[in-house]
XYZ file of C-alpha atoms in Angstrom:
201
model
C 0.000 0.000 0.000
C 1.313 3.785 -0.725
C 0.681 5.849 2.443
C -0.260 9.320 1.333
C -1.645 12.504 3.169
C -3.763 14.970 2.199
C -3.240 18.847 2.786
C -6.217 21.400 1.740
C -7.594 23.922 3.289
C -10.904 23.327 1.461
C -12.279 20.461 3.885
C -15.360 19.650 1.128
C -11.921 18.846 -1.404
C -9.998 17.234 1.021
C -12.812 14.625 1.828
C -13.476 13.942 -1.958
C -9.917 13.764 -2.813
C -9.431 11.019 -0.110
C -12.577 9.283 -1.127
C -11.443 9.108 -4.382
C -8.058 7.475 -3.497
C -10.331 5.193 -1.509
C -11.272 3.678 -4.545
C -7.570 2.868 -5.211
C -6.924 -1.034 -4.163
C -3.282 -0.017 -3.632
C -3.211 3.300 -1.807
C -4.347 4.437 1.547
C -4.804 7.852 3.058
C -3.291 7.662 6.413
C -3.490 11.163 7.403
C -4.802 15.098 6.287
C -4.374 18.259 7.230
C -6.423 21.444 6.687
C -3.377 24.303 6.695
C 0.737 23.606 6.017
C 2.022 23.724 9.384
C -0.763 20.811 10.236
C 0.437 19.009 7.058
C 4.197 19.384 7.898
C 3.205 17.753 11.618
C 1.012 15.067 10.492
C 3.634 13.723 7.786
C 6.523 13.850 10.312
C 3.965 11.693 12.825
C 2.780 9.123 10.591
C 5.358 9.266 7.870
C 3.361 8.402 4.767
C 5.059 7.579 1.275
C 3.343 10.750 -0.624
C 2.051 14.211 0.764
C -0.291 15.545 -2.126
C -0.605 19.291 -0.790
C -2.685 22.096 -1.921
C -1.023 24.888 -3.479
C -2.632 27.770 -1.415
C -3.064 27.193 2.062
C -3.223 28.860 5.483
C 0.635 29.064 7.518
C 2.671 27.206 4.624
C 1.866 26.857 0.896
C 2.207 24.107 -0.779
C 5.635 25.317 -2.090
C 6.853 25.687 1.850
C 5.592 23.039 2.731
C 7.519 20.692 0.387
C 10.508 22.500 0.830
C 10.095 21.527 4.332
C 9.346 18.088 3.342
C 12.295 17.623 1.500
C 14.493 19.086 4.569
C 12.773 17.101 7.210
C 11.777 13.724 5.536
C 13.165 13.365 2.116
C 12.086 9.915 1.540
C 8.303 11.270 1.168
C 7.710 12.392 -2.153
C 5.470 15.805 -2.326
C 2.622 16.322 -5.257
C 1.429 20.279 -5.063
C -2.251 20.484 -5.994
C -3.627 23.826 -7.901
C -6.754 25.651 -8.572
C -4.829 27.893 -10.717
C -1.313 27.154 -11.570
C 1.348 29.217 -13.204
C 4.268 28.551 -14.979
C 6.042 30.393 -12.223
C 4.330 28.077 -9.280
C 5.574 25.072 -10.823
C 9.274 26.535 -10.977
C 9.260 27.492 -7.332
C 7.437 23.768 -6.493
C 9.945 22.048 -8.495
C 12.945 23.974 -6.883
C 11.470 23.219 -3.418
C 11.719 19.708 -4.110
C 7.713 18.729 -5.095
C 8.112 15.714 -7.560
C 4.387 16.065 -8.974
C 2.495 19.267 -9.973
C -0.858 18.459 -11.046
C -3.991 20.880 -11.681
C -7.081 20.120 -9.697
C -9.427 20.121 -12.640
C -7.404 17.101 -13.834
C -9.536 14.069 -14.815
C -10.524 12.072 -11.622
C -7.852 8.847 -11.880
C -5.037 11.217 -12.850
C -3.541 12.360 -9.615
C -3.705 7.994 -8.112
C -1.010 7.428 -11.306
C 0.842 10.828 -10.238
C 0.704 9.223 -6.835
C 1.669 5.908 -8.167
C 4.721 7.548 -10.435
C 6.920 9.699 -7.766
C 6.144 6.907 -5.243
C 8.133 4.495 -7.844
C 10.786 7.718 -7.953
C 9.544 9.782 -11.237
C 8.355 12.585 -11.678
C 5.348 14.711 -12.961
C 4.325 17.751 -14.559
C 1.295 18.975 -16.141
C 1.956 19.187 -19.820
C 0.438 22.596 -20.277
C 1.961 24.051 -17.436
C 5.656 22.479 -18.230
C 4.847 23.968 -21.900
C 4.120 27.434 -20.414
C 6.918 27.673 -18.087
C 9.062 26.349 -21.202
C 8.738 29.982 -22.709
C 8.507 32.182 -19.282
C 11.076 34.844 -20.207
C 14.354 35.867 -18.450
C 13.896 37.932 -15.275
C 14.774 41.379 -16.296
C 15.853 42.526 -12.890
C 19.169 42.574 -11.361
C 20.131 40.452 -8.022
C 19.609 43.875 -6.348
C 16.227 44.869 -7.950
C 14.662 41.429 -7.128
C 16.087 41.905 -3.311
C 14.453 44.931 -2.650
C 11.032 43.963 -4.570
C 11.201 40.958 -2.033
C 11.531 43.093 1.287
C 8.521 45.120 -0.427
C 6.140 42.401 -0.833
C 5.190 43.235 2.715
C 5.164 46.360 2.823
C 8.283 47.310 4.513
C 8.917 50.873 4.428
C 11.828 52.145 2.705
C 14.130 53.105 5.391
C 14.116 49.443 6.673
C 14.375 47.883 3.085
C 17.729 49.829 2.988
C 18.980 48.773 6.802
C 18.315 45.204 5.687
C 20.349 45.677 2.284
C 23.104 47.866 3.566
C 22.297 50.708 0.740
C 21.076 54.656 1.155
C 17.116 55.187 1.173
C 17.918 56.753 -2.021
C 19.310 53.928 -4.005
C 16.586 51.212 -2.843
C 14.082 53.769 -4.222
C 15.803 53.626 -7.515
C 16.092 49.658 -7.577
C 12.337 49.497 -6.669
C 11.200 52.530 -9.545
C 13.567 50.300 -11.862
C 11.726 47.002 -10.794
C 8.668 48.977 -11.216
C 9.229 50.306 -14.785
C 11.227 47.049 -16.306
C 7.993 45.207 -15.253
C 5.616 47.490 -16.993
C 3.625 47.847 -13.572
C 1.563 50.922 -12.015
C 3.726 50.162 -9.037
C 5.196 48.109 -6.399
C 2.216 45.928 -5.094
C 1.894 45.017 -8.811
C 5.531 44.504 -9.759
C 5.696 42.090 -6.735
C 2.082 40.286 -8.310
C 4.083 40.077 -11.782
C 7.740 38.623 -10.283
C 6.190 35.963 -8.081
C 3.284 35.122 -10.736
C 6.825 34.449 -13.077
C 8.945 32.633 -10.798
C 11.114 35.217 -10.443
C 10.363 35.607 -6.591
């Protein structure tokens, strides 16, 4: 049997998901969790084979939360679930360690043979999303640029942006109007929306 938890914050998902694999004669769902921190506890407590984790939930995303996965317990294999994926989400997953990346509107057996294929030690990718993040472009921002848009994202102020980068108030402004204009954004919340949606966060 392949021991596999479930992580989504949707509960109404989460229980159709594991009814689903209930159907499977040769996998088991031996644990779930409804936020990332839950899912990062429940997989280090009953150690299952394959965590199949929502992209977007509460504490951790799915992208933290395999990262964590592959620190803590590399012998579990992570699948990231997504309502919406982009090119850039399956980048960051992929980087984090996640060996599966699979829409939810895939067709109802698909994600038992994902489950099935990293448990045996492959891999897999949505087609169209591997075919998308193919042609993502370059990032056009330099190391410093994408430091500073990073400290933004949160709205730091700019005085502490430059205290954390070691640079004058004046020259984290520039980096951040450059980010701003090489990204063809109205300004910094959406140059931050247009790095991370790219992978380039």
């Amino acid at each position: 049997m392949i021991r596999v938890l479930l992580a989504d914050d949707e509960d109404l998902v989460r229980v159709a998901v594991a009814a689903l694999l209930a159907l499977e004669p040769d996998i088991e769902v031996v644990a779930q969790a409804g936020d990332g921190p839950a899912a990062v506890t429940a997989t280090l407590a009953h150690r299952p084979d394959v965590a199949v984790v929502d992209l977007e939930m509460p504490g951790l995303d799915g992208i933290a939360v395999a990262a964590e996965l592959t620190r803590a317990r590399p012998e579990c294999a992570v699948v990231v679930l997504t309502g919406h994926g982009r090119p850039g989400h399956l980048r960051q997953a992929l980087t984090a360690g996640a060996r599966g990346f699979l829409p939810k509107g895939s067709p109802g057996g698909a994600l038992a043979d994902v489950i099935r294929r990293v448990h045996a030690g492959g891999r897999y990718v949505d087609p169209s999303l591997a075919a998308d993040a193919l042609t993502l472009p370059a990032c056009p921002l330099t190391p410093r640029e994408l430091e500073t848009l990073r400290l933004a994202e949160f709205g730091a102020p700019v005085a502490v942006i430059a205290r954390r980068v070691h640079l004058s108030t004046g020259t984290v402004r520039n980096h951040l109007s450059a980010a701003v204009q090489k990204l063809g954004a109205a300004d910094r919340a959406e140059a931050v929306r247009t790095a991370r949606d790219n992978g380039w966060l």
